[in-house]
């Protein structure tokens, strides 16, 4: 017996560890969040107006404001490592599926992983740009670009999940569970895009579940030599 997804699984462990670090670094609470949001970093990613950003960070020259800016900036800088890890995980996973199934279509997932990485990189630059401009209140352009690159990232991740569906639907319970949550994330994505709020929180959670299941699968999947 051999574990063909072991490399992806090892990278996935890095994803999990970095996720824990980010949970500890990003602020658990902030100022006023848009309706339906309860996670500050998720709300920040999906901000649409300057006033929402100002409400999130609170009044300037306060201890809370200073803490939130520093915590968000530190988390987003650590996120540069995180985006490399989870994109590498998706790349390695898709390439291995392509090799096992003998179908080049799965290599498209590897290309999408690079598109996702680019989107997350550009998203982070907008987030850091917004916090650097908080004092001016002039970051409308950054908010516009943030919406584009945020959905490039999230949409790309969902496309990878859907691309892998035929692979997962052939195996056992864990594979089918991954497939089911992948379909759920694909349904939630357009709903969250059209109706921003709690659906974005549920959508991001569904994506996290798929990642955790895929990482578990990477260690548990065995194939006869």
XYZ file of N, CA, C and O in Angstrom, residues 113-211:
396
model
N -4.658 27.091 -9.142
C -3.975 27.357 -7.874
C -3.078 28.584 -7.997
O -2.964 29.390 -7.063
N -2.456 28.756 -9.152
C -1.614 29.934 -9.382
C -2.458 31.198 -9.520
O -2.064 32.274 -9.055
N -3.622 31.061 -10.153
C -4.551 32.199 -10.279
C -5.051 32.613 -8.896
O -5.161 33.805 -8.583
N -5.336 31.618 -8.068
C -5.786 31.876 -6.697
C -4.697 32.595 -5.913
O -4.959 33.567 -5.199
N -3.466 32.113 -6.045
C -2.337 32.730 -5.350
C -2.183 34.197 -5.752
O -1.984 35.075 -4.896
N -2.300 34.458 -7.048
C -2.191 35.841 -7.528
C -3.316 36.701 -6.953
O -3.097 37.852 -6.544
N -4.531 36.148 -6.927
C -5.665 36.893 -6.385
C -5.480 37.216 -4.913
O -5.737 38.342 -4.478
N -5.012 36.230 -4.147
C -4.811 36.452 -2.714
C -3.688 37.453 -2.460
O -3.774 38.295 -1.561
N -2.636 37.367 -3.262
C -1.532 38.318 -3.143
C -2.017 39.748 -3.368
O -1.743 40.656 -2.563
N -2.773 39.950 -4.440
C -3.274 41.283 -4.761
C -4.335 41.737 -3.761
O -4.434 42.929 -3.456
N -5.110 40.798 -3.251
C -6.081 41.128 -2.203
C -5.363 41.671 -0.974
O -5.756 42.701 -0.410
N -4.310 40.989 -0.554
C -3.568 41.427 0.630
C -2.954 42.814 0.451
O -2.910 43.613 1.388
N -2.484 43.083 -0.751
C -1.915 44.407 -1.010
C -2.970 45.490 -0.857
O -2.678 46.590 -0.380
N -4.211 45.186 -1.250
C -5.293 46.162 -1.084
C -5.625 46.348 0.396
O -5.831 47.483 0.850
N -5.657 45.249 1.150
C -5.964 45.335 2.575
C -4.910 46.162 3.315
O -5.236 47.008 4.154
N -3.639 45.906 2.995
C -2.563 46.679 3.618
C -2.602 48.136 3.154
O -2.288 49.053 3.924
N -2.988 48.334 1.900
C -3.112 49.693 1.386
C -4.218 50.461 2.086
O -4.069 51.658 2.387
N -5.328 49.795 2.378
C -6.457 50.451 3.047
C -6.060 50.888 4.455
O -6.338 52.022 4.867
N -5.390 49.996 5.209
C -5.011 50.372 6.572
C -4.000 51.514 6.572
O -3.987 52.342 7.484
N -3.154 51.570 5.530
C -2.169 52.663 5.464
C -2.823 53.992 5.117
O -2.249 55.061 5.366
N -4.026 53.944 4.540
C -4.722 55.158 4.126
C -5.887 55.530 5.041
O -6.671 56.430 4.714
N -6.023 54.831 6.163
C -7.155 55.076 7.059
C -7.244 56.537 7.486
O -8.341 57.085 7.628
N -6.092 57.149 7.688
C -6.092 58.536 8.135
C -6.652 59.504 7.109
O -7.171 60.568 7.466
N -6.583 59.136 5.843
C -7.066 60.013 4.772
C -8.521 59.749 4.424
O -9.223 60.640 3.945
N -8.971 58.507 4.627
C -10.323 58.118 4.243
C -10.494 57.960 2.750
O -11.602 57.721 2.262
N -9.394 58.064 2.005
C -9.442 57.996 0.541
C -8.889 56.662 0.065
O -7.728 56.541 -0.299
N -9.735 55.646 0.095
C -9.306 54.319 -0.379
C -10.420 53.633 -1.177
O -10.580 52.425 -1.137
N -11.179 54.432 -1.903
C -12.259 53.894 -2.744
C -11.708 52.973 -3.820
O -12.293 51.913 -4.112
N -10.590 53.363 -4.438
C -9.973 52.534 -5.483
C -9.545 51.198 -4.911
O -9.758 50.141 -5.535
N -8.952 51.211 -3.719
C -8.502 49.965 -3.087
C -9.684 49.046 -2.780
O -9.578 47.829 -2.918
N -10.806 49.638 -2.374
C -11.995 48.831 -2.089
C -12.543 48.174 -3.357
O -12.990 47.021 -3.332
N -12.517 48.925 -4.465
C -12.972 48.358 -5.736
C -12.098 47.170 -6.143
O -12.609 46.100 -6.508
N -10.784 47.363 -6.073
C -9.857 46.291 -6.435
C -9.948 45.130 -5.446
O -9.782 43.966 -5.826
N -10.201 45.444 -4.186
C -10.340 44.400 -3.170
C -11.466 43.442 -3.540
O -11.309 42.222 -3.436
N -12.583 43.965 -3.971
C -13.722 43.119 -4.348
C -13.346 42.205 -5.515
O -13.680 41.018 -5.526
N -12.623 42.735 -6.489
C -12.214 41.938 -7.654
C -11.286 40.797 -7.233
O -11.522 39.628 -7.573
N -10.240 41.127 -6.486
C -9.230 40.130 -6.159
C -9.701 39.149 -5.091
O -9.292 37.979 -5.099
N -10.573 39.618 -4.191
C -11.122 38.710 -3.183
C -11.929 37.601 -3.839
O -11.788 36.422 -3.502
N -12.744 37.986 -4.818
C -13.553 36.969 -5.484
C -12.738 36.157 -6.496
O -13.110 35.027 -6.828
N -11.650 36.720 -6.984
C -10.729 35.905 -7.792
C -10.192 34.755 -6.948
O -10.106 33.612 -7.417
N -9.848 35.063 -5.710
C -9.347 34.045 -4.789
C -10.433 33.030 -4.434
O -10.264 31.825 -4.669
N -11.535 33.501 -3.857
C -12.575 32.593 -3.392
C -13.221 31.821 -4.541
O -13.472 30.612 -4.436
N -13.475 32.525 -5.655
C -14.063 31.848 -6.807
C -13.150 30.793 -7.380
O -13.598 29.712 -7.780
N -11.841 31.093 -7.429
C -10.883 30.120 -7.931
C -10.833 28.869 -7.071
O -10.743 27.747 -7.592
N -10.905 29.050 -5.749
C -10.893 27.894 -4.845
C -12.098 26.997 -5.112
O -11.975 25.769 -5.191
N -13.266 27.603 -5.265
C -14.476 26.823 -5.529
C -14.365 26.088 -6.862
O -14.780 24.918 -6.983
N -13.791 26.724 -7.867
C -13.625 26.068 -9.166
C -12.727 24.834 -9.050
O -12.974 23.814 -9.699
N -11.693 24.923 -8.229
C -10.825 23.759 -8.013
C -11.623 22.634 -7.355
O -11.518 21.465 -7.756
N -12.427 22.972 -6.370
C -13.244 21.953 -5.699
C -14.164 21.252 -6.696
O -14.288 20.018 -6.684
N -14.815 22.028 -7.545
C -15.748 21.452 -8.518
C -14.994 20.608 -9.544
O -15.469 19.545 -9.959
N -13.812 21.068 -9.942
C -13.008 20.307 -10.891
C -12.652 18.930 -10.328
O -12.583 17.944 -11.077
N -12.449 18.852 -9.028
C -12.050 17.591 -8.392
C -13.232 16.686 -8.054
O -13.024 15.536 -7.623
N -14.446 17.158 -8.253
C -15.637 16.373 -7.898
C -15.650 14.956 -8.488
O -15.922 13.990 -7.763
N -15.376 14.792 -9.793
C -15.410 13.430 -10.357
C -14.448 12.478 -9.649
O -14.730 11.278 -9.541
N -13.325 12.994 -9.192
C -12.364 12.153 -8.466
C -12.932 11.730 -7.122
O -12.871 10.549 -6.755
N -13.495 12.667 -6.397
C -13.976 12.360 -5.060
C -15.221 11.479 -5.057
O -15.409 10.677 -4.138
N -16.065 11.607 -6.039
C -17.322 10.872 -6.029
C -17.147 9.392 -6.331
O -18.100 8.622 -6.263
N -15.921 8.948 -6.613
C -15.676 7.543 -6.922
C -15.301 6.720 -5.692
O -15.354 5.490 -5.737
N -14.898 7.364 -4.635
C -14.347 6.643 -3.498
C -15.338 6.538 -2.337
O -16.534 6.603 -2.536
N -14.812 6.385 -1.113
C -15.643 6.096 0.045
C -16.300 7.299 0.688
O -16.478 8.355 0.079
N -16.634 7.129 1.976
C -17.422 8.135 2.682
C -16.697 9.471 2.794
O -17.317 10.525 2.627
N -15.422 9.433 3.113
C -14.676 10.680 3.250
C -14.661 11.442 1.934
O -14.863 12.660 1.910
N -14.431 10.721 0.837
C -14.422 11.357 -0.484
C -15.772 11.974 -0.811
O -15.855 13.099 -1.309
N -16.829 11.235 -0.515
C -18.166 11.759 -0.809
C -18.504 12.957 0.074
O -19.219 13.871 -0.350
N -17.988 12.946 1.309
C -18.192 14.096 2.186
C -17.494 15.331 1.616
O -18.050 16.440 1.630
N -16.284 15.130 1.078
C -15.573 16.234 0.436
C -16.378 16.746 -0.746
O -16.525 17.954 -0.947
N -16.908 15.811 -1.532
C -17.718 16.193 -2.682
C -18.963 16.970 -2.276
O -19.318 17.971 -2.902
N -19.611 16.523 -1.193
C -20.836 17.181 -0.741
C -20.552 18.607 -0.269
O -21.286 19.543 -0.625
N -19.489 18.795 0.506
C -19.155 20.138 0.973
C -18.641 21.013 -0.169
O -18.801 22.237 -0.138
N -18.039 20.393 -1.173
C -17.606 21.153 -2.346
C -18.812 21.712 -3.091
O -18.809 22.874 -3.522
N -19.838 20.885 -3.242
C -21.065 21.336 -3.895
C -21.718 22.441 -3.067
O -22.208 23.446 -3.605
N -21.705 22.261 -1.733
C -22.278 23.286 -0.858
C -21.556 24.618 -1.029
O -22.195 25.675 -1.135
N -20.226 24.576 -1.082
C -19.463 25.820 -1.253
C -19.755 26.459 -2.601
O -19.808 27.688 -2.716
N -19.977 25.627 -3.629
C -20.291 26.147 -4.965
C -21.660 26.809 -4.999
O -21.875 27.766 -5.753
N -22.580 26.325 -4.182
C -23.906 26.931 -4.096
C -23.852 28.232 -3.299
O -24.477 29.238 -3.647
N -23.058 28.214 -2.222
C -22.969 29.381 -1.346
C -22.211 30.544 -1.980
O -22.485 31.708 -1.661
N -21.253 30.232 -2.868
C -20.416 31.288 -3.453
C -21.235 32.358 -4.177
O -21.129 33.551 -3.852
N -22.070 31.995 -5.159
C -22.864 33.040 -5.831
C -23.882 33.680 -4.898
O -24.194 34.868 -5.032
N -24.389 32.894 -3.937
C -25.352 33.453 -2.983
C -24.673 34.530 -2.134
O -25.251 35.596 -1.887
N -23.437 34.256 -1.701
C -22.691 35.230 -0.897
C -22.305 36.445 -1.724
O -22.258 37.566 -1.210
N -22.031 36.238 -2.999
C -21.681 37.348 -3.878
C -22.860 38.300 -4.047
O -22.688 39.526 -4.063
N -24.046 37.728 -4.165
C -25.243 38.537 -4.417
C -25.865 39.091 -3.139
O -26.485 40.160 -3.161
N -25.708 38.351 -2.030
C -26.333 38.760 -0.769
C -25.273 38.727 0.329
O -25.198 37.776 1.106
N -24.475 39.778 0.375
C -23.351 39.840 1.306
C -23.829 39.867 2.749
O -24.819 40.515 3.082
N -23.121 39.131 3.597
C -23.469 39.107 5.016
C -23.171 37.757 5.617
O -22.083 37.207 5.424
N -24.129 37.203 6.321
C -23.905 35.926 7.002
C -23.564 34.809 6.018
O -22.837 33.855 6.359
N -24.042 34.924 4.780
C -23.726 33.896 3.778
C -22.223 33.864 3.483
O -21.674 32.804 3.187
N -21.549 34.998 3.571
C -20.103 35.023 3.367
C -19.388 34.269 4.482
O -18.394 33.579 4.249
N -19.897 34.408 5.703
C -19.322 33.686 6.831
C -19.518 32.178 6.663
O -18.586 31.390 6.870
N -20.723 31.770 6.284
C -21.013 30.344 6.095
C -20.215 29.798 4.927
O -19.671 28.683 4.983
N -20.122 30.588 3.866
C -19.351 30.173 2.688
C -17.889 29.944 3.049
O -17.298 28.911 2.696
N -17.273 30.889 3.751
C -15.865 30.738 4.114
C -15.662 29.524 5.017
O -14.651 28.828 4.915
N -16.630 29.267 5.891
C -16.552 28.098 6.762
C -16.625 26.805 5.955
O -15.888 25.840 6.226
N -17.497 26.776 4.939
C -17.615 25.574 4.101
C -16.318 25.300 3.354
O -15.909 24.145 3.195
N -15.643 26.353 2.909
C -14.359 26.194 2.224
C -13.317 25.639 3.186
O -12.529 24.750 2.833
N -13.324 26.132 4.415
C -12.389 25.641 5.417
C -12.603 24.152 5.677
O -11.644 23.377 5.819
N -13.864 23.739 5.735
C -14.182 22.328 5.972
C -13.646 21.461 4.835
O -13.069 20.393 5.069
N -13.812 21.923 3.597
C -13.302 21.157 2.454
C -11.785 21.002 2.544
O -11.246 19.912 2.318
N -11.097 22.072 2.880
C -9.641 22.000 3.017
C -9.241 20.979 4.081
O -8.353 20.154 3.873
